[in-house]
DNA sequence: AAGGATAGAATGATCATTCTAACTAACTGA
DNA sequence: TCAGTTAGTTAGAATGATCATTCTATCCTT
C-alpha cells in the first residue's frame, strides 16, 4: 500500500510535470508569436511531445490557454498574499517596495508580453475573460482592504482603480517605448506609487 | 478636360469609399471577434463585396489592418493637434477637459475594444508594431512640449510616461471591471489628471 | 496482461490568396 | 451619333496550405 501510494505519487507528479511542460511551451510560444498563431503541432514540438499526446492531457486548445492563465494568476496571488500578512508601521514602505517590484516584473520583457497576450486572448475567449474578471474582483477587494484598513487611506476604491489602470498600462508602455525601460520608467513608477499611497497628496519630486 | 477631371474625382472618391468600406468592416469585425479570427470572406460579406474584390484594393490581410490602424491614429492626431493650437492662461483647464474627453472616449466600448485589438495585433504584426511605436514617439514629443512649454511643468518626460501608462491601462480596466464604467471611473480619471498637471502635488480630493 | 503514456498518420474544415472571366462606363475616331 | 476599345470594377470558383481534433497502434511499467 505504501508502495502503491508511492507509485501514485510518482505517476501523479509525472502527470503534473507533463502538464506543466505543455503550459511552459504555451507561455514560450505565446510570447514568441501569440497564442492564437501557435498551432498545436508547434506546441507539441516546443514541449517535446507529440500532437496526440497533448490531447491526452488537455481537452482542446482553449483548455491549454486557460491553464496558462490560471497559473499566471496564481503567481500574482502569491505576491499579494505576502502583502496581506504584513502589519505594523513600516507596512507602507514595504508595500511600496512590493508593488514596485511587481510593477517592474510586469515590465520584464517576458512577463510583459505574456501579460498582453493573455489579455488579447481574454478578448476573444469568453472563458479566459471570465477568469480574468473574477480574479480582478478578488484583487480589487484585497487592495481596497489594504488601502483602507492597513493604510487608512480615503477613497480607497478610486485609488485601486488608478493603481490598476497604471499597472495595466505599463506593458503597453514597454512595448511602445522600449527605450524608456527600465531606467526612466522606474522613476515614473516611484512617483506614481508615492502619489497613490499619500493620504492627501504632497510629494511630487522623485524619492 | 473638366469633364475628365470630374470623372477622375468621381472614380477616385468611389475608390476611396470602397476602401473605407473594407476598413469599416475590419473595425466592426475586429471588435466582434478579433482581427485574426476574422476571415477575408467574413470581411467581404460585412463590407458587402466579394472576396476577390477586396484583393483588388489591398495586397493582403496585413495591409487591411495597417490601414485600419493608420486611420485610427490619424483621428487621435487630430485631437492632439487641437490641443497644440491653444495658448493663454486657461490652457490648463482646457487641456484637462480635452484629455478627460479622450480618456472617456477610450473607455467607450467600441473604441476601447478596437484599441485593445490593435494593440494585440501589433504584438504579432511587426509592421503594425512599427506604426504604433512611431506614432507613440511623435505623441510623446508633443505632450512633452505641452507640459514643458505651455504648462511649465518640471519632469515633463516622466509625467508623459505616467499619463500614457494610465491612459493605456484604461481599456484594460474597462474590460476587467466593466461595472465601474463610466461613473466611478470618471472620478479616478479626474483625480489622476489633476495630479499629473500639478507642478508639485497637492490636490487629492476629487474636484 | 493491463493500463496509462506516447506517437504519428488520417480527417475534415477553414483560410488566405490567386485565377479567370464577366460586367460597366467612359473615351476613341469617324 | 455610334461601333469599338480600353481600363477599372466586380464576382466567385479553384488552389494549396494549415490547423484542430480524432483515431489507431505501439510502447512501458507494473
Coordinates of C-alpha atoms (C1' of nucleotides) in Angstrom, one line a residue:
Chain A
X1 CA 0.0 0.0 0.0
X2 CA 2.8 2.3 0.9
X3 CA 4.4 1.2 -2.4
X4 CA 1.2 1.8 -4.3
X5 CA 0.9 5.2 -2.8
X6 CA 4.4 6.0 -3.8
X7 CA 3.7 4.9 -7.2
X8 CA 0.6 7.0 -7.3
X9 CA 2.6 10.0 -6.1
X10 CA 5.2 9.3 -8.8
X11 CA 2.7 8.9 -11.6
X12 CA 0.8 11.9 -10.3
X13 CA 3.9 14.1 -10.3
X14 CA 4.9 12.8 -13.7
X15 CA 1.4 13.7 -14.9
X16 CA 1.7 17.1 -13.3
X17 CA 5.1 17.8 -14.8
X18 CA 3.9 16.8 -18.3
X19 CA 1.1 19.2 -18.0
X20 CA 3.5 21.9 -16.8
X21 CA 5.6 21.2 -19.8
X22 CA 2.7 22.0 -22.1
X23 CA 1.9 25.1 -20.2
X24 CA 5.5 26.2 -20.3
X25 CA 5.6 25.6 -24.0
X26 CA 2.3 27.6 -24.4
X27 CA 3.9 30.5 -22.5
X28 CA 7.0 30.5 -24.6
X29 CA 5.1 30.2 -27.9
X30 CA 2.6 32.8 -26.9
X31 CA 5.4 35.3 -26.2
X32 CA 7.1 34.4 -29.5
X33 CA 4.1 34.6 -31.8
X34 CA 0.9 34.9 -29.9
X35 CA -1.2 32.1 -28.6
X36 CA -3.7 32.1 -31.5
X37 CA -0.9 32.0 -34.1
X38 CA 0.6 29.0 -32.3
X39 CA -0.5 25.6 -33.7
X40 CA -0.8 22.5 -31.6
X41 CA 2.0 20.9 -33.6
X42 CA 4.3 23.8 -32.7
X43 CA 3.2 23.5 -29.1
X44 CA 4.0 19.8 -29.3
X45 CA 7.5 20.2 -30.6
X46 CA 8.2 23.0 -28.1
X47 CA 7.0 20.8 -25.3
X48 CA 8.9 17.8 -26.7
X49 CA 5.9 15.6 -27.2
X50 CA 3.6 14.5 -29.9
X51 CA 0.4 16.3 -31.0
X52 CA -1.8 13.4 -30.0
X53 CA -0.2 13.3 -26.6
X54 CA -1.2 16.8 -25.8
X55 CA -4.8 15.9 -26.2
X56 CA -4.2 13.2 -23.6
X57 CA -3.8 16.0 -21.1
X58 CA -6.0 18.8 -22.5
X59 CA -9.4 18.6 -24.0
X60 CA -8.7 21.3 -26.5
X61 CA -6.6 24.3 -27.3
X62 CA -8.7 26.6 -25.2
X63 CA -8.1 24.5 -22.1
X64 CA -4.4 25.0 -22.5
X65 CA -4.6 28.7 -22.5
X66 CA -7.0 28.6 -19.5
X67 CA -4.5 26.6 -17.6
X68 CA -1.8 29.0 -18.5
X69 CA -3.8 32.0 -17.4
X70 CA -4.7 30.3 -14.1
X71 CA -1.1 29.5 -13.4
X72 CA 0.0 33.1 -14.0
X73 CA -2.8 34.5 -11.8
X74 CA -1.8 32.1 -9.0
X75 CA 1.6 33.6 -9.0
X76 CA 0.2 37.0 -8.9
X77 CA -2.0 35.9 -5.9
X78 CA 1.1 34.8 -4.0
X79 CA 2.6 38.2 -4.3
X80 CA -0.5 39.9 -3.0
X81 CA -0.9 37.3 -0.2
X82 CA 2.5 38.2 1.1
X83 CA 1.4 41.8 1.2
X84 CA -1.6 40.9 3.3
X85 CA 0.3 39.2 6.0
X86 CA 2.2 42.4 6.9
X87 CA 1.2 44.5 9.9
X88 CA 2.7 47.4 11.8
X89 CA 4.1 50.7 11.0
X90 CA 6.6 50.2 8.2
X91 CA 3.9 48.4 6.2
X92 CA 3.7 51.4 3.9
X93 CA 7.3 51.2 2.8
X94 CA 7.2 47.5 2.5
X95 CA 4.1 47.8 0.4
X96 CA 5.5 50.4 -1.8
X97 CA 8.6 48.2 -2.4
X98 CA 6.5 45.2 -3.1
X99 CA 4.3 47.0 -5.6
X100 CA 7.3 48.5 -7.2
X101 CA 8.8 45.1 -7.6
X102 CA 5.6 43.6 -9.1
X103 CA 5.4 46.6 -11.4
X104 CA 9.0 46.1 -12.6
X105 CA 8.4 42.4 -13.1
X106 CA 5.5 43.3 -15.2
X107 CA 7.8 45.4 -17.3
X108 CA 10.2 42.4 -17.7
X109 CA 10.1 41.6 -21.4
X110 CA 8.8 38.0 -21.0
X111 CA 6.1 38.7 -18.4
X112 CA 5.1 41.8 -20.0
X113 CA 4.5 40.1 -23.4
X114 CA 2.7 37.2 -21.7
X115 CA 0.5 39.6 -19.8
X116 CA -0.5 41.3 -23.0
X117 CA -1.0 38.0 -24.8
X118 CA -3.3 36.8 -22.0
X119 CA -5.2 40.0 -22.3
X120 CA -5.6 39.7 -26.0
X121 CA -6.8 36.1 -25.6
X122 CA -9.4 37.2 -23.0
X123 CA -10.8 39.5 -25.6
X124 CA -11.8 36.6 -27.9
X125 CA -12.1 33.7 -25.4
X126 CA -15.0 34.2 -23.1
X127 CA -13.7 31.6 -20.6
X128 CA -10.5 33.5 -20.2
X129 CA -12.4 36.7 -19.9
X130 CA -14.4 35.3 -17.0
X131 CA -11.3 34.0 -15.2
X132 CA -9.7 37.4 -15.6
X133 CA -12.7 39.3 -14.3
X134 CA -13.2 37.1 -11.4
X135 CA -9.5 37.5 -10.5
X136 CA -9.7 41.2 -10.9
X137 CA -12.7 41.4 -8.5
X138 CA -10.8 39.5 -5.8
X139 CA -7.7 41.5 -6.3
X140 CA -9.6 44.8 -6.1
X141 CA -11.2 43.8 -2.8
X142 CA -7.8 42.8 -1.4
X143 CA -6.2 46.1 -2.3
X144 CA -9.1 48.1 -1.2
X145 CA -8.9 46.5 2.2
X146 CA -5.2 47.1 2.4
X147 CA -5.6 50.7 1.4
X148 CA -8.5 51.3 3.8
X149 CA -7.6 49.2 6.8
X150 CA -3.9 49.0 6.8
X151 CA -3.0 52.4 5.3
X152 CA -6.0 54.3 6.5
X153 CA -6.4 56.0 3.1
X154 CA -9.5 57.7 2.0
X155 CA -11.1 57.0 -1.4
X156 CA -9.6 53.5 -1.5
X157 CA -11.8 52.3 -4.4
X158 CA -10.6 55.1 -6.6
X159 CA -7.0 54.7 -5.7
X160 CA -7.2 51.0 -6.5
X161 CA -8.7 51.8 -9.9
X162 CA -6.0 54.3 -10.6
X163 CA -3.3 51.9 -9.5
X164 CA -4.6 49.1 -11.6
X165 CA -5.1 51.3 -14.7
X166 CA -1.5 52.4 -14.3
X167 CA -0.3 48.9 -13.7
X168 CA -2.1 47.5 -16.7
X169 CA -0.8 50.3 -18.9
X170 CA 2.9 49.5 -18.2
X171 CA 3.2 46.5 -20.5
X172 CA 1.8 48.7 -23.3
X173 CA 4.4 51.4 -22.4
X174 CA 7.2 48.9 -22.5
X175 CA 6.0 47.8 -25.9
X176 CA 5.6 51.2 -27.5
X177 CA 8.5 52.9 -25.9
X178 CA 11.0 50.2 -25.3
X179 CA 13.9 52.6 -24.8
X180 CA 12.5 54.1 -21.7
X181 CA 12.8 50.8 -19.9
X182 CA 13.7 50.2 -17.1
X183 CA 15.7 53.3 -16.0
X184 CA 13.3 56.1 -16.9
X185 CA 10.3 54.0 -16.0
X186 CA 11.4 53.2 -12.5
X187 CA 11.3 56.9 -11.6
X188 CA 7.8 57.3 -13.0
X189 CA 6.6 54.2 -11.1
X190 CA 8.1 55.5 -7.9
X191 CA 6.4 58.8 -8.2
X192 CA 3.1 57.3 -9.1
X193 CA 3.1 54.9 -6.1
X194 CA 4.1 57.7 -3.8
X195 CA 1.1 59.7 -5.0
X196 CA -1.2 56.7 -4.7
X197 CA -0.4 55.9 -1.1
X198 CA -0.2 59.5 0.1
X199 CA -3.3 60.4 2.2
X200 CA -3.7 63.8 0.6
X201 CA -1.1 64.5 -2.0
X202 CA 2.1 66.4 -1.4
X203 CA 5.3 64.8 -2.7
X204 CA 6.0 65.1 -6.3
X205 CA 9.7 65.1 -6.5
X206 CA 11.2 61.6 -7.1
X207 CA 12.2 59.9 -3.9
Chain B
X1 CA -10.9 68.1 -69.7
X2 CA -13.1 69.5 -67.0
X3 CA -15.3 66.5 -67.5
X4 CA -12.4 64.1 -67.4
X5 CA -11.3 65.7 -64.1
X6 CA -14.7 65.3 -62.7
X7 CA -14.8 61.7 -63.7
X8 CA -11.4 61.2 -62.1
X9 CA -12.7 62.8 -58.9
X10 CA -15.7 60.6 -59.0
X11 CA -13.8 57.4 -59.6
X12 CA -11.2 58.5 -57.0
X13 CA -13.9 59.0 -54.4
X14 CA -15.6 55.8 -55.4
X15 CA -12.3 54.1 -54.9
X16 CA -11.7 55.8 -51.6
X17 CA -15.2 54.9 -50.3
X18 CA -14.8 51.3 -51.3
X19 CA -11.5 51.2 -49.3
X20 CA -13.3 52.8 -46.4
X21 CA -16.0 50.2 -46.6
X22 CA -13.4 47.5 -46.1
X23 CA -11.7 49.3 -43.2
X24 CA -15.1 49.9 -41.6
X25 CA -15.9 46.2 -41.9
X26 CA -12.4 45.4 -40.5
X27 CA -13.1 47.6 -37.5
X28 CA -16.5 46.1 -36.9
X29 CA -15.3 42.5 -37.2
X30 CA -12.2 43.2 -35.1
X31 CA -14.4 44.4 -32.3
X32 CA -16.7 41.5 -32.7
X33 CA -14.2 38.6 -32.8
X34 CA -10.7 40.0 -33.2
X35 CA -8.9 40.7 -36.4
X36 CA -7.0 37.5 -36.6
X37 CA -10.1 35.4 -36.1
X38 CA -11.9 37.3 -38.9
X39 CA -11.6 35.7 -42.3
X40 CA -11.5 37.5 -45.6
X41 CA -14.8 36.0 -46.5
X42 CA -16.4 37.4 -43.4
X43 CA -14.8 40.7 -44.1
X44 CA -16.2 40.5 -47.6
X45 CA -19.7 39.9 -46.6
X46 CA -19.6 42.6 -43.8
X47 CA -18.3 45.0 -46.4
X48 CA -20.9 43.9 -49.0
X49 CA -18.4 42.8 -51.6
X50 CA -16.7 39.7 -52.9
X51 CA -13.6 38.1 -51.6
X52 CA -11.7 38.7 -54.8
X53 CA -12.7 42.3 -54.9
X54 CA -11.0 43.0 -51.5
X55 CA -7.7 41.9 -53.0
X56 CA -8.3 44.5 -55.7
X57 CA -7.8 47.1 -53.1
X58 CA -5.5 45.5 -50.6
X59 CA -2.4 43.4 -51.2
X60 CA -3.1 41.1 -48.3
X61 CA -4.8 40.8 -44.9
X62 CA -2.0 42.6 -43.1
X63 CA -2.4 45.7 -45.4
X64 CA -6.0 45.9 -44.2
X65 CA -5.1 46.0 -40.6
X66 CA -2.4 48.5 -41.2
X67 CA -4.8 50.8 -43.0
X68 CA -7.2 50.5 -40.1
X69 CA -4.5 51.3 -37.6
X70 CA -3.4 54.4 -39.6
X71 CA -6.9 55.7 -39.8
X72 CA -7.4 55.3 -36.0
X73 CA -4.1 57.0 -35.3
X74 CA -5.0 59.9 -37.6
X75 CA -8.1 60.5 -35.6
X76 CA -6.0 60.6 -32.4
X77 CA -3.7 63.0 -34.0
X78 CA -6.5 65.4 -34.8
X79 CA -7.4 65.5 -31.1
X80 CA -3.9 66.3 -30.1
X81 CA -3.4 68.9 -32.8
X82 CA -6.3 70.8 -31.4
X83 CA -4.6 70.8 -28.0
X84 CA -1.5 72.3 -29.5
X85 CA -3.2 75.3 -31.0
X86 CA -4.2 76.6 -27.6
X87 CA -2.5 79.4 -25.8
X88 CA -3.0 81.6 -22.8
X89 CA -4.0 81.1 -19.3
X90 CA -7.0 78.8 -19.2
X91 CA -5.0 76.3 -21.3
X92 CA -4.6 74.0 -18.3
X93 CA -8.4 73.7 -17.8
X94 CA -9.0 73.2 -21.5
X95 CA -6.2 70.6 -21.6
X96 CA -7.6 68.7 -18.7
X97 CA -11.0 68.7 -20.3
X98 CA -9.6 67.5 -23.6
X99 CA -7.6 64.7 -22.1
X100 CA -10.5 63.7 -20.0
X101 CA -12.7 63.5 -23.0
X102 CA -10.1 61.5 -24.9
X103 CA -9.8 59.2 -21.9
X104 CA -13.5 58.7 -21.7
X105 CA -13.7 58.0 -25.4
X106 CA -11.1 55.4 -25.0
X107 CA -13.3 53.8 -22.5
X108 CA -16.2 53.8 -24.9
X109 CA -17.0 50.2 -25.6
X110 CA -16.3 50.2 -29.3
X111 CA -13.1 52.3 -29.3
X112 CA -11.8 50.6 -26.2
X113 CA -12.1 47.1 -27.8
X114 CA -10.7 48.4 -31.0
X115 CA -7.8 49.9 -29.1
X116 CA -7.1 46.6 -27.5
X117 CA -7.4 44.7 -30.7
X118 CA -5.0 47.0 -32.4
X119 CA -2.5 46.5 -29.6
X120 CA -2.9 42.8 -29.7
X121 CA -2.3 42.9 -33.5
X122 CA 0.8 45.0 -33.0
X123 CA 2.2 42.3 -30.8
X124 CA 2.3 39.8 -33.7
X125 CA 2.5 42.0 -36.7
X126 CA 5.8 43.8 -36.9
X127 CA 4.5 46.4 -39.4
X128 CA 1.7 47.4 -37.0
X129 CA 4.2 47.5 -34.2
X130 CA 6.4 49.9 -36.1
X131 CA 3.4 52.2 -36.9
X132 CA 2.4 52.2 -33.2
X133 CA 5.9 53.0 -32.0
X134 CA 6.5 55.8 -34.4
X135 CA 3.2 57.3 -33.5
X136 CA 4.0 57.0 -29.8
X137 CA 7.3 58.8 -30.3
X138 CA 5.6 61.7 -32.0
X139 CA 2.8 61.8 -29.4
X140 CA 5.3 61.7 -26.6
X141 CA 7.2 64.7 -28.0
X142 CA 4.1 66.7 -28.5
X143 CA 2.9 66.1 -24.9
X144 CA 6.3 66.7 -23.5
X145 CA 6.4 70.1 -25.3
X146 CA 2.9 70.9 -24.0
X147 CA 3.8 70.0 -20.5
X148 CA 7.1 71.9 -20.5
X149 CA 6.4 74.9 -22.7
X150 CA 2.8 75.6 -22.2
X151 CA 2.3 74.4 -18.6
X152 CA 5.8 75.0 -17.3
X153 CA 5.8 71.7 -15.5
X154 CA 9.0 70.0 -14.3
X155 CA 9.8 66.4 -15.1
X156 CA 7.7 66.5 -18.3
X157 CA 9.1 63.3 -19.6
X158 CA 8.1 61.4 -16.5
X159 CA 4.7 62.9 -16.4
X160 CA 4.1 62.0 -20.0
X161 CA 5.0 58.4 -19.3
X162 CA 2.7 58.3 -16.3
X163 CA -0.1 59.8 -18.3
X164 CA 0.3 57.4 -21.2
X165 CA 0.6 54.3 -18.9
X166 CA -2.6 55.3 -17.2
X167 CA -4.2 56.1 -20.5
X168 CA -3.2 52.7 -22.0
X169 CA -4.4 50.9 -18.9
X170 CA -8.0 52.3 -19.1
X171 CA -9.3 49.9 -21.8
X172 CA -8.0 47.0 -19.8
X173 CA -9.8 48.4 -16.7
X174 CA -13.0 48.7 -18.7
X175 CA -12.7 45.1 -19.8
X176 CA -11.9 43.7 -16.4
X177 CA -14.2 45.8 -14.3
X178 CA -17.0 46.8 -16.6
X179 CA -19.3 47.8 -13.8
X180 CA -17.1 50.7 -12.8
X181 CA -17.7 52.4 -16.1
X182 CA -18.2 55.2 -16.6
X183 CA -19.4 56.8 -13.4
X184 CA -16.7 55.6 -10.9
X185 CA -14.0 55.8 -13.5
X186 CA -14.6 59.5 -14.3
X187 CA -13.6 60.4 -10.8
X188 CA -10.4 58.4 -10.9
X189 CA -9.6 60.0 -14.2
X190 CA -10.2 63.5 -12.9
X191 CA -8.0 62.9 -9.9
X192 CA -5.2 61.4 -11.9
X193 CA -5.2 64.3 -14.4
X194 CA -5.2 66.8 -11.6
X195 CA -2.2 65.1 -10.2
X196 CA -0.4 65.0 -13.5
X197 CA -0.7 68.6 -14.3
X198 CA 0.0 69.9 -10.8
X199 CA 3.5 71.5 -10.6
X200 CA 4.3 69.9 -7.2
X201 CA 1.5 67.8 -6.0
X202 CA -1.2 68.9 -3.6
X203 CA -4.8 68.3 -4.5
X204 CA -6.0 64.8 -3.9
X205 CA -9.7 65.3 -3.3
X206 CA -11.8 65.0 -6.4
X207 CA -12.5 68.3 -8.0
Chain C
dA1 C1' -1.8 -8.9 -19.1
dA2 C1' -3.4 -4.4 -18.2
dG3 C1' -3.5 0.4 -18.2
dG4 C1' -1.5 4.6 -18.9
dA5 C1' 2.0 7.1 -21.9
dT6 C1' 3.3 8.1 -26.3
dA7 C1' 3.4 8.7 -31.3
dG8 C1' 2.1 10.0 -35.7
dA9 C1' -1.0 9.4 -39.5
dA10 C1' -5.8 10.4 -41.2
dT11 C1' -9.8 13.6 -41.3
dG12 C1' -12.4 17.4 -42.3
dA13 C1' -12.7 22.1 -42.1
dT14 C1' -11.1 26.6 -42.9
dC15 C1' -8.5 30.1 -44.7
dA16 C1' -5.5 33.4 -47.5
dT17 C1' -4.5 34.1 -51.8
dT18 C1' -4.8 33.6 -56.9
dC19 C1' -7.1 33.0 -61.3
dT20 C1' -10.4 33.6 -64.7
dA21 C1' -14.0 35.8 -66.5
dA22 C1' -17.9 38.9 -66.9
dC23 C1' -19.7 43.4 -66.4
dT24 C1' -19.6 48.6 -66.7
dA25 C1' -18.8 53.1 -68.2
dA26 C1' -16.2 56.2 -70.4
dC27 C1' -13.5 57.6 -74.3
dT28 C1' -11.9 56.9 -79.4
dG29 C1' -12.2 58.1 -84.1
dA30 C1' -15.4 58.5 -87.7
Chain D
dT1 C1' -24.3 59.7 -83.3
dC2 C1' -22.1 55.3 -82.7
dA3 C1' -19.4 50.6 -83.1
dG4 C1' -15.4 49.5 -80.6
dT5 C1' -11.7 49.7 -77.5
dT6 C1' -9.8 50.2 -73.1
dA7 C1' -9.4 50.3 -68.1
dG8 C1' -11.4 49.8 -63.9
dT9 C1' -14.9 47.0 -61.2
dT10 C1' -16.8 43.1 -59.6
dA11 C1' -17.7 38.2 -58.7
dG12 C1' -16.9 33.6 -57.4
dA13 C1' -14.7 29.3 -58.1
dA14 C1' -10.0 26.9 -57.7
dT15 C1' -5.7 26.1 -55.2
dG16 C1' -2.8 24.8 -51.8
dA17 C1' -1.6 25.2 -47.2
dT18 C1' -2.6 24.8 -42.4
dC19 C1' -4.9 23.6 -38.4
dA20 C1' -7.6 21.4 -34.5
dT21 C1' -9.1 17.3 -33.5
dT22 C1' -9.6 12.2 -33.7
dC23 C1' -8.1 7.5 -34.4
dT24 C1' -5.3 3.6 -34.3
dA25 C1' -1.4 1.5 -32.9
dT26 C1' 2.8 0.8 -30.2
dC27 C1' 5.5 1.1 -26.1
dC28 C1' 6.5 1.0 -21.0
dT29 C1' 5.9 -0.2 -16.3
dT30 C1' 4.0 -2.9 -13.1

